[in-house]
Each structure stands twice: as structure tokens, then as C-alpha cells.
Short mmCIF file of C-alpha atoms and ligand atoms in Angstrom, two decimals:
data_model
loop_
_atom_site.label_atom_id
_atom_site.label_comp_id
_atom_site.label_asym_id
_atom_site.label_seq_id
_atom_site.Cartn_x
_atom_site.Cartn_y
_atom_site.Cartn_z
CA UNK A 1 -26.00 32.03 4.93
CA UNK A 2 -23.66 34.86 5.60
CA UNK A 3 -20.74 33.05 5.02
CA UNK A 4 -17.33 34.48 3.65
CA UNK A 5 -14.41 32.65 2.30
CA UNK A 6 -11.07 34.73 2.84
CA UNK A 7 -7.57 34.38 2.59
CA UNK A 8 -5.59 35.06 5.53
CA UNK A 9 -1.42 34.87 5.00
CA UNK A 10 -2.46 32.98 1.40
CA UNK A 11 -4.42 30.59 3.22
CA UNK A 12 -7.97 29.45 2.47
CA UNK A 13 -10.29 30.43 5.37
CA UNK A 14 -13.93 29.81 6.39
CA UNK A 15 -15.56 32.46 8.93
CA UNK A 16 -18.08 30.62 10.82
CA UNK A 17 -21.36 31.76 11.50
CA UNK A 18 -22.62 31.28 14.57
CA UNK A 19 -26.23 30.72 15.88
CA UNK A 20 -26.38 30.07 19.68
CA UNK A 21 -28.36 26.72 20.60
CA UNK A 22 -32.30 28.48 21.19
CA UNK A 23 -32.53 25.52 24.61
CA UNK A 24 -29.25 25.21 25.85
CA UNK A 25 -29.22 22.26 28.96
CA UNK A 26 -30.15 24.74 31.96
CA UNK A 27 -27.25 25.24 34.43
CA UNK A 28 -28.63 22.61 36.99
CA UNK A 29 -28.80 20.18 34.14
CA UNK A 30 -25.47 20.92 32.82
CA UNK A 31 -23.38 20.43 36.38
CA UNK A 32 -25.93 17.59 37.03
CA UNK A 33 -24.31 15.48 33.53
CA UNK A 34 -20.44 16.66 34.78
CA UNK A 35 -20.37 15.55 38.17
CA UNK A 36 -19.52 11.98 36.51
CA UNK A 37 -19.52 12.11 32.93
CA UNK A 38 -17.68 8.91 32.12
CA UNK A 39 -16.50 9.00 28.35
CA UNK A 40 -18.83 10.08 25.34
CA UNK A 41 -22.10 9.91 26.55
CA UNK A 42 -22.72 13.42 27.51
CA UNK A 43 -22.87 15.97 25.16
CA UNK A 44 -22.13 19.69 24.59
CA UNK A 45 -25.23 22.27 23.36
CA UNK A 46 -23.39 22.75 19.85
CA UNK A 47 -21.81 21.60 17.28
CA UNK A 48 -19.33 22.96 13.97
CA UNK A 49 -20.41 21.65 10.69
CA UNK A 50 -18.77 22.74 7.02
CA UNK A 51 -20.41 21.52 4.16
CA UNK A 52 -18.08 20.41 0.75
CA UNK A 53 -19.35 20.02 -2.85
CA UNK A 54 -17.41 20.44 -6.07
CA UNK A 55 -19.11 23.74 -7.21
CA UNK A 56 -18.66 25.44 -3.81
CA UNK A 57 -15.76 23.74 -2.28
CA UNK A 58 -16.07 24.22 1.66
CA UNK A 59 -19.03 26.18 2.48
CA UNK A 60 -21.73 26.85 4.37
CA UNK A 61 -19.73 26.90 8.26
CA UNK A 62 -21.83 27.25 11.20
CA UNK A 63 -21.68 26.66 14.66
CA UNK A 64 -25.31 25.67 15.56
CA UNK A 65 -27.37 24.09 17.71
CA UNK A 66 -26.12 19.79 18.35
CA UNK A 67 -28.92 18.27 16.19
CA UNK A 68 -29.50 15.17 13.65
CA UNK A 69 -28.41 15.35 10.51
CA UNK A 70 -30.45 15.11 7.48
CA UNK A 71 -28.81 11.83 5.66
CA UNK A 72 -30.24 10.51 2.06
CA UNK A 73 -30.30 6.25 2.91
CA UNK A 74 -28.45 6.28 -0.67
CA UNK A 75 -25.63 8.68 1.10
CA UNK A 76 -22.48 7.14 0.37
CA UNK A 77 -21.41 7.08 3.59
CA UNK A 78 -24.00 4.58 4.44
CA UNK A 79 -22.84 2.07 1.76
CA UNK A 80 -19.13 2.54 1.48
CA UNK A 81 -17.82 3.97 4.60
CA UNK A 82 -15.88 6.76 3.48
CA UNK A 83 -15.53 8.36 7.06
CA UNK A 84 -12.90 9.26 8.93
CA UNK A 85 -12.61 11.33 12.33
CA UNK A 86 -10.38 12.69 15.20
CA UNK A 87 -10.02 13.20 18.62
CA UNK A 88 -8.22 15.83 20.95
CA UNK A 89 -9.39 17.25 24.23
CA UNK A 90 -9.53 20.99 25.80
CA UNK A 91 -8.09 21.38 29.08
CA UNK A 92 -9.43 23.80 31.90
CA UNK A 93 -5.99 25.89 33.40
CA UNK A 94 -6.18 26.71 36.93
CA UNK A 95 -6.50 30.48 35.80
CA UNK A 96 -9.70 29.49 33.92
CA UNK A 97 -7.95 29.43 30.39
CA UNK A 98 -8.46 26.91 28.19
CA UNK A 99 -5.92 24.89 26.28
CA UNK A 100 -5.82 22.47 23.39
CA UNK A 101 -2.77 20.18 22.83
CA UNK A 102 -1.42 19.54 19.50
CA UNK A 103 -4.62 20.66 17.52
CA UNK A 104 -2.23 21.41 13.97
CA UNK A 105 -1.61 17.43 14.43
CA UNK A 106 -4.71 16.14 14.45
CA UNK A 107 -5.33 18.67 11.58
CA UNK A 108 -2.80 17.36 9.46
CA UNK A 109 -3.56 13.96 10.46
CA UNK A 110 -7.57 14.44 9.27
CA UNK A 111 -6.30 15.53 6.08
CA UNK A 112 -3.97 12.70 5.70
CA UNK A 113 -6.76 10.40 6.54
CA UNK A 114 -8.73 11.97 3.80
CA UNK A 115 -6.17 11.47 1.19
CA UNK A 116 -5.88 8.12 2.01
CA UNK A 117 -10.09 7.72 1.39
CA UNK A 118 -10.35 9.60 -1.41
CA UNK A 119 -12.30 12.36 0.16
CA UNK A 120 -12.16 15.86 -0.19
CA UNK A 121 -8.93 17.36 2.03
CA UNK A 122 -10.02 19.80 4.67
CA UNK A 123 -7.96 22.72 4.76
CA UNK A 124 -6.23 22.50 8.38
CA UNK A 125 -6.88 26.01 9.34
CA UNK A 126 -10.38 25.19 8.77
CA UNK A 127 -10.44 22.20 11.46
CA UNK A 128 -8.55 24.48 13.51
CA UNK A 129 -11.13 27.21 13.58
CA UNK A 130 -14.29 24.65 13.91
CA UNK A 131 -12.34 23.25 17.07
CA UNK A 132 -11.85 26.38 18.64
CA UNK A 133 -15.15 28.08 17.79
CA UNK A 134 -17.00 25.02 19.36
CA UNK A 135 -14.74 25.09 22.48
CA UNK A 136 -15.56 28.78 22.99
CA UNK A 137 -19.28 28.71 22.83
CA UNK A 138 -19.47 25.33 25.00
CA UNK A 139 -17.07 26.63 27.89
CA UNK A 140 -19.26 25.88 30.21
CA UNK A 141 -19.13 22.39 29.50
CA UNK A 142 -15.23 21.78 30.08
CA UNK A 143 -14.73 19.84 33.23
CA UNK A 144 -12.77 21.20 35.92
CA UNK A 145 -10.20 19.03 37.68
CA UNK A 146 -8.82 16.26 35.71
CA UNK A 147 -11.58 15.89 33.46
CA UNK A 148 -11.31 17.92 30.06
CA UNK A 149 -13.89 18.22 26.73
CA UNK A 150 -13.28 15.34 23.86
CA UNK A 151 -13.52 16.81 21.05
CA UNK A 152 -14.58 14.61 17.75
CA UNK A 153 -13.98 16.09 14.25
CA UNK A 154 -15.26 13.63 11.67
CA UNK A 155 -15.90 13.78 7.91
CA UNK A 156 -18.94 11.64 5.97
CA UNK A 157 -19.67 11.14 2.69
CA UNK A 158 -23.19 12.88 1.64
CA UNK A 159 -23.24 12.29 -2.11
CA UNK A 160 -26.62 10.54 -3.07
CA UNK A 161 -25.85 7.57 -5.33
CA UNK A 162 -25.21 3.75 -5.65
CA UNK A 163 -22.19 3.60 -7.55
CA UNK A 164 -18.55 3.32 -6.10
CA UNK A 165 -16.63 6.17 -6.59
CA UNK A 166 -15.38 8.45 -4.20
CA UNK A 167 -18.35 11.32 -3.12
CA UNK A 168 -18.26 14.42 -4.63
CA UNK A 169 -20.28 15.91 -1.73
CA UNK A 170 -19.19 15.91 2.37
CA UNK A 171 -20.15 17.48 5.86
CA UNK A 172 -17.29 17.99 7.96
CA UNK A 173 -18.51 18.29 11.75
CA UNK A 174 -17.03 18.58 15.40
CA UNK A 175 -19.27 17.48 18.11
CA UNK A 176 -18.17 17.56 21.99
CA UNK A 177 -18.14 15.37 24.73
CA UNK A 178 -17.20 16.35 28.31
CA UNK A 179 -14.86 12.95 29.78
CA UNK A 180 -13.34 11.81 32.65
CA UNK A 181 -11.36 8.85 32.71
CA UNK A 182 -11.86 6.49 29.46
CA UNK A 183 -11.46 3.36 31.53
CA UNK A 184 -13.34 2.53 34.81
CA UNK A 185 -10.33 2.40 36.90
CA UNK A 186 -8.99 5.50 35.97
CA UNK A 187 -5.01 5.32 35.35
CA UNK A 188 -5.61 1.74 37.51
CA UNK A 189 -3.31 -0.93 35.36
CA UNK A 190 -5.42 -2.05 32.21
CA UNK A 191 -5.78 -6.25 31.25
CA UNK A 192 -4.63 -6.90 27.60
CA UNK A 193 -5.97 -9.69 25.80
CA UNK A 194 -3.58 -10.69 22.42
CA UNK A 195 -5.73 -11.10 19.10
CA UNK A 196 -4.48 -14.31 17.45
CA UNK A 197 -7.71 -14.86 15.07
CA UNK A 198 -8.01 -11.46 14.08
CA UNK A 199 -5.73 -8.27 12.12
CA UNK A 200 -6.07 -4.68 12.40
CA UNK A 201 -3.99 -3.43 9.17
CA UNK A 202 -2.17 -4.96 6.47
CA UNK A 203 0.52 -2.76 4.30
CA UNK A 204 -0.99 -0.61 1.82
CA UNK A 205 -3.92 -0.85 3.64
CA UNK A 206 -5.79 1.77 6.10
CA UNK A 207 -4.24 1.49 9.62
CA UNK A 208 -2.44 4.54 9.28
CA UNK A 209 -4.83 6.51 8.71
CA UNK A 210 -8.13 7.02 11.36
CA UNK A 211 -10.93 5.90 9.18
CA UNK A 212 -14.16 4.44 10.84
CA UNK A 213 -13.92 1.14 9.11
CA UNK A 214 -10.67 0.60 10.98
CA UNK A 215 -12.90 0.33 14.35
CA UNK A 216 -15.69 -1.74 12.56
CA UNK A 217 -13.17 -4.08 11.85
CA UNK A 218 -11.64 -4.12 15.67
CA UNK A 219 -15.11 -4.45 17.36
CA UNK A 220 -14.99 -8.52 16.92
CA UNK A 221 -11.71 -8.86 18.50
CA UNK A 222 -12.58 -6.26 21.32
CA UNK A 223 -15.67 -8.02 22.04
CA UNK A 224 -13.21 -11.37 22.23
CA UNK A 225 -11.19 -9.33 25.05
CA UNK A 226 -13.99 -8.81 27.14
CA UNK A 227 -14.97 -12.25 27.10
CA UNK A 228 -11.68 -12.80 28.10
CA UNK A 229 -12.15 -10.56 31.19
CA UNK A 230 -9.28 -7.70 29.77
CA UNK A 231 -9.98 -4.11 29.13
CA UNK A 232 -8.52 -3.85 25.24
CA UNK A 233 -7.22 -5.99 22.56
CA UNK A 234 -3.62 -5.96 21.28
CA UNK A 235 -3.23 -6.45 17.82
CA UNK A 236 -0.41 -8.71 15.72
CA UNK A 237 0.51 -7.53 12.73
CA UNK A 238 -1.11 -9.07 9.43
CA UNK A 239 2.28 -11.00 7.94
CA UNK A 240 3.93 -13.20 10.42
CA UNK A 241 1.33 -12.74 13.42
CA UNK A 242 3.47 -11.82 15.92
CA UNK A 243 5.20 -8.40 15.95
CA UNK A 244 2.99 -6.54 18.41
CA UNK A 245 1.04 -3.46 16.36
CA UNK A 246 -1.01 -1.32 18.76
CA UNK A 247 -4.18 -1.62 20.77
CA UNK A 248 -8.28 -0.93 19.36
CA UNK A 249 -7.53 2.36 20.20
CA UNK A 250 -4.40 3.30 22.01
CA UNK A 251 -0.51 2.84 20.97
CA UNK A 252 1.68 0.58 22.89
CA UNK A 253 5.28 1.45 24.90
CA UNK A 254 7.39 -1.06 26.48
CA UNK A 255 9.83 -0.06 29.05
CA UNK A 256 13.37 -2.20 29.52
CA UNK A 257 16.03 -2.49 32.47
CA UNK A 258 18.49 -0.53 31.03
CA UNK A 259 15.99 2.63 31.22
CA UNK A 260 15.33 2.35 27.55
CA UNK A 261 11.49 2.70 25.89
CA UNK A 262 10.53 0.82 22.55
CA UNK A 263 7.37 1.35 20.64
CA UNK A 264 6.22 -0.53 17.32
CA UNK A 265 7.32 1.47 14.56
CA UNK A 266 4.98 3.73 11.93
CA UNK A 267 3.58 1.82 8.91
CA UNK A 268 0.44 -0.19 9.37
CA UNK A 269 -0.27 1.56 13.02
CA UNK A 270 -2.04 4.90 13.86
CA UNK A 271 0.82 7.88 14.18
CA UNK A 272 -0.48 8.39 17.60
CA UNK A 273 -0.14 12.24 18.79
CA UNK A 274 0.52 11.27 22.39
CA UNK A 275 3.11 8.51 20.89
CA UNK A 276 4.44 11.42 19.55
CA UNK A 277 4.58 13.23 22.56
CA UNK A 278 5.91 10.84 24.62
CA UNK A 279 8.87 9.70 22.19
CA UNK A 280 9.93 13.60 22.46
CA UNK A 281 9.33 14.01 26.28
CA UNK A 282 11.52 10.70 26.55
CA UNK A 283 14.21 11.93 24.58
CA UNK A 284 14.30 15.32 26.11
CA UNK A 285 15.13 13.59 29.34
CA UNK A 286 17.82 11.74 27.82
CA UNK A 287 15.81 8.38 27.70
CA UNK A 288 16.76 6.30 24.57
CA UNK A 289 14.10 5.31 22.23
CA UNK A 290 13.59 2.73 19.73
CA UNK A 291 11.01 2.59 17.44
CA UNK A 292 11.30 -1.31 16.37
CA UNK A 293 9.24 -4.33 16.18
CA UNK A 294 8.94 -6.27 18.91
CA UNK A 295 7.39 -9.86 19.29
CA UNK A 296 4.73 -11.12 21.72
CA UNK A 297 7.09 -13.79 22.58
CA UNK A 298 9.68 -11.50 23.53
CA UNK A 299 7.34 -10.02 25.59
CA UNK A 300 6.86 -12.86 27.29
CA UNK A 301 10.23 -14.20 27.88
CA UNK A 302 11.89 -10.22 28.82
CA UNK A 303 8.75 -10.28 31.35
CA UNK A 304 9.37 -13.41 32.87
CA UNK A 305 13.49 -12.83 33.30
CA UNK A 306 12.85 -8.94 34.47
CA UNK A 307 14.65 -7.51 31.44
CA UNK A 308 10.95 -6.12 30.67
CA UNK A 309 9.87 -3.23 33.47
CA UNK A 310 6.84 -1.56 32.32
CA UNK A 311 4.29 -1.41 29.90
CA UNK A 312 1.75 1.13 28.71
CA UNK A 313 -0.77 2.05 26.64
CA UNK A 314 -1.33 6.20 25.15
CA UNK A 315 -3.89 7.68 23.61
CA UNK A 316 -6.03 11.29 23.55
CA UNK A 317 -8.47 8.74 25.55
CA UNK A 318 -6.59 7.13 27.90
CA UNK A 319 -3.73 9.30 28.28
CA UNK A 320 -1.34 6.68 29.84
CA UNK A 321 -2.72 3.96 31.09
CA UNK A 322 0.12 1.31 32.70
CA UNK A 323 -0.61 -2.94 31.22
CA UNK A 324 -0.50 -5.22 33.89
CA UNK A 325 -1.61 -8.46 32.83
CA UNK A 326 -1.18 -10.01 29.47
CA UNK A 327 -3.67 -12.46 27.99
CA UNK A 328 -3.71 -14.90 24.98
CA UNK A 329 -4.98 -17.98 24.26
CA UNK A 330 -1.50 -19.66 24.92
CA UNK A 331 -1.38 -17.99 28.76
CA UNK A 332 -1.38 -14.96 30.62
CA UNK A 333 1.51 -13.07 32.39
CA UNK A 334 2.29 -10.09 34.79
CA UNK A 335 3.84 -7.20 33.71
CA UNK A 336 4.97 -5.09 36.81
CA UNK A 337 3.62 -7.73 38.67
CA UNK A 338 0.44 -6.66 38.05
CA UNK A 339 1.16 -2.74 39.41
CA UNK A 340 1.02 0.82 37.88
CA UNK A 341 5.58 1.35 36.68
CA UNK A 342 6.72 4.39 38.02
CA UNK A 343 8.15 5.46 34.46
CA UNK A 344 4.36 5.58 33.21
CA UNK A 345 3.14 6.99 35.82
CA UNK A 346 5.87 9.29 35.83
CA UNK A 347 5.04 10.06 31.81
CA UNK A 348 1.80 10.18 32.45
CA UNK A 349 2.47 13.46 35.14
CA UNK A 350 4.72 15.16 32.49
CA UNK A 351 2.56 15.19 29.79
CA UNK A 352 -0.89 15.92 31.65
CA UNK A 353 1.30 19.08 33.60
CA UNK A 354 2.31 20.51 30.15
CA UNK A 355 -1.68 19.65 28.75
CA UNK A 356 -3.57 21.56 31.81
CA UNK A 357 -0.72 24.21 31.45
CA UNK A 358 0.87 23.14 34.91
CA UNK A 359 4.45 22.82 33.56
CA UNK A 360 6.43 24.54 31.00
CA UNK A 361 5.53 24.02 27.19
CA UNK A 362 9.07 23.17 25.50
CA UNK A 363 7.47 22.10 21.88
CA UNK A 364 5.43 24.54 21.88
CA UNK A 365 2.34 22.48 21.57
CA UNK A 366 -0.27 24.35 23.67
CA UNK A 367 -2.97 26.39 21.50
CA UNK A 368 -5.03 28.68 24.27
CA UNK A 369 -8.18 29.23 23.33
CA UNK A 370 -9.52 31.12 26.06
N1 PLP B 401 -4.18 3.86 18.27
C1 PLP B 401 -5.39 4.02 17.48
C2 PLP B 401 -5.93 3.12 16.93
C3 PLP B 401 -6.04 5.20 17.78
O1 PLP B 401 -7.80 4.84 17.83
C4 PLP B 401 -6.08 5.90 18.84
C5 PLP B 401 -6.39 7.08 19.30
O2 PLP B 401 -6.68 8.09 18.99
C6 PLP B 401 -4.23 6.03 19.14
C7 PLP B 401 -3.50 4.99 18.50
C8 PLP B 401 -3.90 7.02 19.85
O3 PLP B 401 -3.54 8.47 18.75
P1 PLP B 401 -3.68 9.71 19.55
O4 PLP B 401 -2.62 9.18 20.62
O5 PLP B 401 -3.58 10.34 18.66
O6 PLP B 401 -4.95 9.78 20.14
C1 COI B 402 -9.19 9.00 20.94
O1 COI B 402 -7.92 8.44 21.95
O2 COI B 402 -9.17 9.80 20.53
C2 COI B 402 -9.44 7.99 20.07
O3 COI B 402 -10.41 8.15 19.22
C3 COI B 402 -9.58 6.51 20.38
C4 COI B 402 -11.23 6.10 21.14
C5 COI B 402 -10.61 4.94 21.56
C6 COI B 402 -12.05 6.59 21.57
#
């Protein structure tokens, strides 16, 4: 396959064989798809693939035409759900170049997810190289304006067997999808439903890693949110059922009348890269940020008294989305009178300006791919 395995700076490195798609989308077809891509429905021409087995280790690194995977019906992922994924974006700069935002953090989290799920850890440089190669070959698919190219690295267990044990074989791949806003209303305030029937994660479980199973388990609660006219579900802790954890696919922040922020502590939630970036940016400007438990009851009381000024959700897909309304079986309440608050919108602009290369990057988060 013409693949070589070298060591650069002592790090194991795979060279990707690049096989451009024989039938890429025409320029006209691509332009039509990029007009209003929505989220996660349009895909680029290529994908990155790297395979793992115990004799060869990571091997067969390729950039190739996006196509189906042949999977045996006994492939382990289809039975025991050994699957992990990541989400990051490529942003087109005004000068025509392309930025990735903290891909090293995604690579590290992917490795942690692999370890928790007893999967083969992918060397972080291979993760980053796969993402960069895919962005380069599919650069024509990166939307301009406020759009971006959402990158989805993932890994599945591909060994063929029916006993319960960690798979000895894996497929790692990256696909790419040009996206607009995750929510239909863009950065307009979203409504959330407090799930009192279902929990997402318990101590010792998999809440802190990005495995597909976490999302499978969240879908019923998300459906309940939709049934109640809400955009997203918010989960409570699994022990006392009163501490706010996170949304189905986003972390959460609260803004108080003294200007401070708070966000639930790490442990059973996904350690969001957007969450971490917001904490850093807020602290840069002298804002106090607490990582501490907050109950839904306190949230309701603070919204009523005016102590709580704003709440917002954050994540790669959602960026920063103000929360305008909270609904639950015990009644609804508004946050910021249902409007987008200035702190959420200001933080959104600060973050997005760094991502698109319009503002200085004091933390060295940007990786220029092109
Ligand atoms: N929490 C969950 C459950 C998520 O799926 C995501 C999205 O990846 C986040 C939080 C936010 O993480 P990040 O900011 O790294 O995208
Ligand atoms: C992301 O923000 O990247 C996610 O994976 C969350 C999902 C809701 C799309």
C-alpha cells in the first residue's frame, strides 16, 4: 500500500497515501450544497482512514474517496458499541487560509476516550495529520462567512467475534461536513428541558469521554425535550438528581450579577474544549470563574431574584448559544427575560474572532493548515 512508518522527534508517525476521488462533486454541485448546508447533512469528497491490528499496529493510512466501509456482521462495534468520536472545525480566514482550533486537545481527548473504552490509543500526531490532510484535500468544501467545515474523527472496533472482550482490530477515520449553524435560529436563545427521568452519566461510568453509547443513552431524553417544545435536554447528576451537569451535546455556563461565571465541575461531564477556552478567555479579562456544582432549584431561584443574569450552552457544534427558557415537569422559567445576554454574545464574538483569525491568539490555539 506504499505506507511507511517513521519516527519524527521520537513520535510514531504514519505517512498517508493520498488517493484523490475519481468522481468528486462538480463545482456547480458543490456550490449548490454549500448554499445552505445546515448541520451534518452534506459531506465532502474524501475521508481519512487508518487501521489497527495487533501484528501491524496502526497502518494503512490513506486519504481516499468517501465510501462505505465493508463491516462483517460480527464486527465488535455492532454488538458491544466500542466506538468513540471527536468533533472539531476548520475555519476559513479572510486571507483565504484555513485555521484549526485546538486540534491537539481533540487528539488528547480522543486518546483518553480510547483508553476508557479499552480501545487501541491512536498516537496524537496521527490524529492531527489525518485531520489536516483531509482539510487540505477538501478545502474547496469549507464554507465562507460564518460557516465552517465540521470534522468528525471516529474509531470503531472491527474484529470479527462474538465474545465480550476488547476488540483486537480498529478502524479510525475522519469525515468532513460543511456546516452552518447547529441550531436553526443561529445564535438566537435556545430553550432547554430538564430531564428528571433520565440521567446521562454516573461516577465511574463513561460520561467524561466521547463514546457513541453516551449519545445513544441521551436520545430518549432529547426526544422528551423536543416533545415539550424545547431545543435541547439538560441532564442532572445521577446521585441526587438536582445538580446541573450538561446538555445532550454541550456544556453550560451561568452568569451572575457580580459579573462572575460558574460552570459544573469536571468528573461525569465531557471536558469540553469550548468550555476550557471560555474559562481561559474569561480569566484573561479578569472575570472570576468557578467550577462548582449548581442545583436546578438554585437556578430557578436565582433567575427569579435577578442574581442570575444569563446562562449559555457551549460546544464545537453549537459555539455559544444563549439559553432563554428552562422547562421542566415542575414548571418553566425565563433566563435574561428570554433574550440573548450581552456576556454570552460578547464571549461568542471573542471566541469566534480567534477561531477565524480575526483576533490575536494569546493561547496559541490556532493551527494554520493552509
Ligand atoms: N458535552 C457533550 C456531551 C458534547 O457532546 C460536547 C460536544 O462535543 C460538548 C460537551 C462540548 O465539547 P467541545 O467544546 O469540546 O465541543
Ligand atoms: C460537537 O459539538 O462537536 C459534538 O459532537 C456535539 C454534537 C451535538 C454534534
